[in-house]
mmCIF file of C-alpha atoms in Angstrom:
data_model
loop_
_atom_site.group_PDB
_atom_site.id
_atom_site.type_symbol
_atom_site.label_atom_id
_atom_site.label_comp_id
_atom_site.label_asym_id
_atom_site.label_seq_id
_atom_site.Cartn_x
_atom_site.Cartn_y
_atom_site.Cartn_z
ATOM 1 C CA MET F 219 8.832 -15.005 -16.113
ATOM 2 C CA LYS F 220 8.943 -11.461 -14.943
ATOM 3 C CA ARG F 221 9.584 -10.340 -11.368
ATOM 4 C CA ASP F 222 6.119 -8.827 -11.083
ATOM 5 C CA GLU F 223 4.495 -12.130 -11.980
ATOM 6 C CA LEU F 224 6.511 -13.893 -9.308
ATOM 7 C CA LEU F 225 5.592 -11.236 -6.789
ATOM 8 C CA ASP F 226 1.871 -11.596 -7.845
ATOM 9 C CA ALA F 227 2.100 -15.325 -7.299
ATOM 10 C CA ALA F 228 3.607 -14.805 -3.838
ATOM 11 C CA GLU F 229 0.965 -12.247 -2.908
ATOM 12 C CA GLY F 230 -1.806 -14.505 -4.103
ATOM 13 C CA LEU F 231 -0.382 -17.412 -2.093
ATOM 14 C CA LEU F 232 -0.245 -15.272 1.035
ATOM 15 C CA ALA F 233 -3.784 -13.908 0.505
ATOM 16 C CA ASP F 234 -5.242 -17.384 -0.028
ATOM 17 C CA HIS F 235 -3.281 -19.459 2.466
ATOM 18 C CA GLY F 236 -1.413 -17.177 4.856
ATOM 19 C CA VAL F 237 2.218 -16.607 5.722
ATOM 20 C CA GLN F 238 2.820 -20.225 6.772
ATOM 21 C CA ALA F 239 2.219 -21.261 3.095
ATOM 22 C CA LEU F 240 4.845 -18.893 1.715
ATOM 23 C CA THR F 241 7.718 -21.075 0.514
ATOM 24 C CA LEU F 242 9.844 -20.670 -2.533
ATOM 25 C CA ALA F 243 8.656 -24.009 -3.832
ATOM 26 C CA ALA F 244 5.015 -23.024 -3.430
ATOM 27 C CA VAL F 245 5.554 -19.640 -5.089
ATOM 28 C CA ALA F 246 7.341 -21.302 -7.985
ATOM 29 C CA GLU F 247 4.564 -23.871 -8.384
ATOM 30 C CA ARG F 248 1.874 -21.157 -8.262
ATOM 31 C CA ALA F 249 3.732 -19.063 -10.814
ATOM 32 C CA GLY F 250 4.266 -22.114 -13.070
ATOM 33 C CA VAL F 251 8.023 -21.921 -13.068
ATOM 34 C CA SER F 252 10.838 -24.029 -11.801
ATOM 35 C CA LYS F 253 12.302 -23.232 -8.423
ATOM 36 C CA GLY F 254 15.482 -22.335 -10.243
ATOM 37 C CA GLY F 255 13.525 -19.820 -12.258
ATOM 38 C CA LEU F 256 12.268 -18.213 -9.103
ATOM 39 C CA LEU F 257 15.775 -18.316 -7.522
ATOM 40 C CA TYR F 258 17.095 -16.365 -10.543
ATOM 41 C CA HIS F 259 15.103 -13.370 -9.311
ATOM 42 C CA PHE F 260 14.851 -14.082 -5.595
ATOM 43 C CA LYS F 261 17.641 -15.967 -3.916
ATOM 44 C CA THR F 262 15.783 -16.405 -0.582
ATOM 45 C CA LYS F 263 12.299 -16.098 0.891
ATOM 46 C CA ASP F 264 13.447 -12.829 2.648
ATOM 47 C CA ALA F 265 14.450 -11.491 -0.774
ATOM 48 C CA LEU F 266 11.028 -12.313 -2.096
ATOM 49 C CA VAL F 267 9.327 -10.556 0.858
ATOM 50 C CA ALA F 268 11.735 -7.565 0.430
ATOM 51 C CA GLY F 269 10.720 -7.515 -3.255
ATOM 52 C CA MET F 270 7.027 -7.311 -2.354
ATOM 53 C CA ILE F 271 7.739 -4.445 0.101
ATOM 54 C CA ASP F 272 9.895 -2.564 -2.412
ATOM 55 C CA ARG F 273 7.126 -2.891 -5.021
ATOM 56 C CA LEU F 274 4.382 -1.627 -2.704
ATOM 57 C CA ILE F 275 6.530 1.412 -1.837
ATOM 58 C CA ALA F 276 7.262 2.157 -5.529
ATOM 59 C CA ASP F 277 3.581 1.571 -6.352
ATOM 60 C CA PHE F 278 2.376 4.118 -3.796
ATOM 61 C CA ASP F 279 5.106 6.572 -4.700
ATOM 62 C CA ALA F 280 3.873 6.387 -8.306
ATOM 63 C CA LEU F 281 0.247 6.807 -7.227
ATOM 64 C CA VAL F 282 1.100 9.940 -5.322
ATOM 65 C CA ALA F 283 3.147 11.393 -8.225
ATOM 66 C CA ALA F 284 0.280 10.657 -10.647
ATOM 67 C CA GLN F 285 -2.146 12.849 -8.810
ATOM 68 C CA ASP F 286 -2.516 16.367 -10.273
ATOM 69 C CA GLU F 287 -2.764 18.328 -7.040
ATOM 70 C CA THR F 288 -1.696 21.590 -5.540
ATOM 71 C CA CYS F 289 0.083 20.058 -2.512
ATOM 72 C CA TYR F 290 1.556 16.768 -1.405
ATOM 73 C CA THR F 291 -1.118 16.121 1.225
ATOM 74 C CA ARG F 292 -3.931 16.333 -1.330
ATOM 75 C CA ALA F 293 -2.058 14.007 -3.606
ATOM 76 C CA TYR F 294 -1.503 11.650 -0.715
ATOM 77 C CA VAL F 295 -5.218 11.595 0.119
ATOM 78 C CA ARG F 296 -6.200 10.945 -3.520
ATOM 79 C CA ALA F 297 -3.465 8.218 -3.873
ATOM 80 C CA THR F 298 -4.749 6.548 -0.695
ATOM 81 C CA PHE F 299 -8.300 6.333 -1.955
ATOM 82 C CA VAL F 300 -7.190 5.154 -5.452
ATOM 83 C CA ALA F 301 -5.095 2.400 -3.747
ATOM 84 C CA VAL F 302 -7.991 1.271 -1.530
ATOM 85 C CA GLN F 303 -10.576 1.293 -4.348
ATOM 86 C CA SER F 304 -8.299 -0.419 -6.870
ATOM 87 C CA GLY F 305 -7.507 -3.406 -4.745
ATOM 88 C CA ARG F 306 -3.889 -2.476 -3.998
ATOM 89 C CA LEU F 307 -4.797 -2.837 -0.390
ATOM 90 C CA ARG F 308 -4.229 -6.618 -0.573
ATOM 91 C CA ARG F 309 -0.669 -6.005 -1.679
ATOM 92 C CA TRP F 310 0.002 -3.999 1.502
ATOM 93 C CA ALA F 311 -1.658 -6.520 3.799
ATOM 94 C CA VAL F 312 0.122 -9.569 2.464
ATOM 95 C CA ALA F 313 3.560 -8.044 2.144
ATOM 96 C CA THR F 314 3.631 -6.627 5.617
ATOM 97 C CA GLY F 315 2.116 -9.801 7.030
ATOM 98 C CA ALA F 316 4.864 -11.884 5.433
ATOM 99 C CA ALA F 317 7.681 -9.792 6.905
ATOM 100 C CA GLY F 318 8.392 -11.875 10.008
ATOM 101 C CA ASP F 319 11.856 -10.282 10.326
ATOM 102 C CA PRO F 320 11.531 -6.671 11.517
ATOM 103 C CA ALA F 321 14.525 -5.742 9.392
ATOM 104 C CA LEU F 322 12.506 -6.502 6.300
ATOM 105 C CA LEU F 323 10.095 -3.715 7.256
ATOM 106 C CA VAL F 324 12.802 -1.045 7.477
ATOM 107 C CA PRO F 325 12.273 0.212 3.953
ATOM 108 C CA LEU F 326 8.501 0.485 4.585
ATOM 109 C CA ARG F 327 9.103 2.359 7.902
ATOM 110 C CA GLU F 328 11.467 4.734 6.029
ATOM 111 C CA ALA F 329 8.910 5.273 3.304
ATOM 112 C CA MET F 330 6.187 5.953 5.839
ATOM 113 C CA ALA F 331 8.397 8.567 7.578
ATOM 114 C CA ARG F 332 9.019 10.221 4.148
ATOM 115 C CA TRP F 333 5.353 10.124 3.225
ATOM 116 C CA HIS F 334 4.296 11.677 6.558
ATOM 117 C CA THR F 335 6.896 14.507 6.528
ATOM 118 C CA HIS F 336 7.297 15.293 2.853
ATOM 119 C CA ASP F 337 6.692 18.993 2.129
ATOM 120 C CA LEU F 338 4.872 19.615 5.442
ATOM 121 C CA ALA F 339 6.752 22.860 5.962
ATOM 122 C CA THR F 340 5.504 24.220 2.650
ATOM 123 C CA GLU F 341 1.822 23.566 3.350
ATOM 124 C CA PRO F 342 -0.352 26.326 4.854
ATOM 125 C CA ASP F 343 -1.176 24.310 8.024
ATOM 126 C CA PRO F 344 1.443 21.632 8.603
ATOM 127 C CA VAL F 345 -0.330 20.209 11.657
ATOM 128 C CA LEU F 346 -3.624 19.828 9.790
ATOM 129 C CA SER F 347 -1.790 18.265 6.872
ATOM 130 C CA ARG F 348 -0.218 15.772 9.195
ATOM 131 C CA ILE F 349 -3.601 14.982 10.742
ATOM 132 C CA VAL F 350 -5.113 14.362 7.263
ATOM 133 C CA ARG F 351 -2.191 12.061 6.392
ATOM 134 C CA LEU F 352 -2.718 10.082 9.598
ATOM 135 C CA ALA F 353 -6.441 9.924 8.868
ATOM 136 C CA CYS F 354 -5.452 8.214 5.538
ATOM 137 C CA GLU F 355 -3.601 5.652 7.578
ATOM 138 C CA GLY F 356 -6.940 5.017 9.415
ATOM 139 C CA VAL F 357 -8.659 4.535 6.091
ATOM 140 C CA TRP F 358 -6.031 1.956 5.113
ATOM 141 C CA GLU F 359 -6.375 0.059 8.409
ATOM 142 C CA ALA F 360 -10.182 0.106 8.411
ATOM 143 C CA ALA F 361 -10.384 -1.073 4.831
ATOM 144 C CA THR F 362 -7.820 -3.764 5.452
ATOM 145 C CA GLN F 363 -9.569 -5.189 8.538
ATOM 146 C CA CYS F 364 -13.107 -4.728 7.082
ATOM 147 C CA PRO F 365 -12.921 -4.567 3.286
ATOM 148 C CA THR F 366 -16.690 -4.049 2.975
ATOM 149 C CA ILE F 367 -16.602 -0.877 5.118
ATOM 150 C CA PHE F 368 -16.533 1.397 2.052
ATOM 151 C CA ASP F 369 -18.731 -0.786 -0.152
ATOM 152 C CA PRO F 370 -21.238 1.581 -1.881
ATOM 153 C CA GLY F 371 -23.530 -1.391 -2.576
ATOM 154 C CA ARG F 372 -24.087 -2.054 1.165
ATOM 155 C CA PRO F 373 -26.330 0.239 3.108
ATOM 156 C CA HIS F 374 -24.887 2.039 6.122
ATOM 157 C CA GLN F 375 -21.286 1.331 5.066
ATOM 158 C CA GLY F 376 -20.308 4.972 4.992
ATOM 159 C CA ASP F 377 -19.807 7.453 2.218
ATOM 160 C CA PHE F 378 -16.435 6.628 0.731
ATOM 161 C CA PRO F 379 -16.341 9.520 -1.846
ATOM 162 C CA GLY F 380 -17.734 11.886 0.803
ATOM 163 C CA LEU F 381 -14.893 10.972 3.180
ATOM 164 C CA ARG F 382 -12.276 11.553 0.505
ATOM 165 C CA GLU F 383 -13.761 14.897 -0.390
ATOM 166 C CA ARG F 384 -14.019 16.007 3.224
ATOM 167 C CA LEU F 385 -10.346 15.140 3.787
ATOM 168 C CA LEU F 386 -9.387 17.020 0.650
ATOM 169 C CA SER F 387 -11.354 20.061 1.786
ATOM 170 C CA LEU F 388 -9.163 20.304 4.895
ATOM 171 C CA VAL F 389 -5.991 20.955 2.934
ATOM 172 C CA HIS F 390 -5.336 23.490 0.188
#
């Protein structure tokens, strides 16, 4: 069993049943492995949560890097909308929800600080770039709390592509 499959099982368990259901035994059962098989990769529940957080950081870093853009803020906007539209949003919600120990969120806080300051000084309008990055955080939060808010099939749910393009137009 691969680490990612175990992390997927933990995220699915959290999404379906909440943080109180996250036990190593339940994750092993959901993944179809022995508890020992799970313990080979994750020695504790905190290690499992830390693994989910590390994966979501690496996943977003890869999304940003994959965008062919002229500046970091534009890549950040595109990566945000790709993440929201592709369902990666669930990964963020469950991993951060599972981190009952504030120390487990330190890597995420460090990544957020990096994402919100990276290359600002090289952009034409650093303040506007920071505002656009913070607006992306609002997109994450709104889509997390109300997943249908950007559903193109529902009338009056907003123009998701239009919002992305408007944010992109603010930075060069």
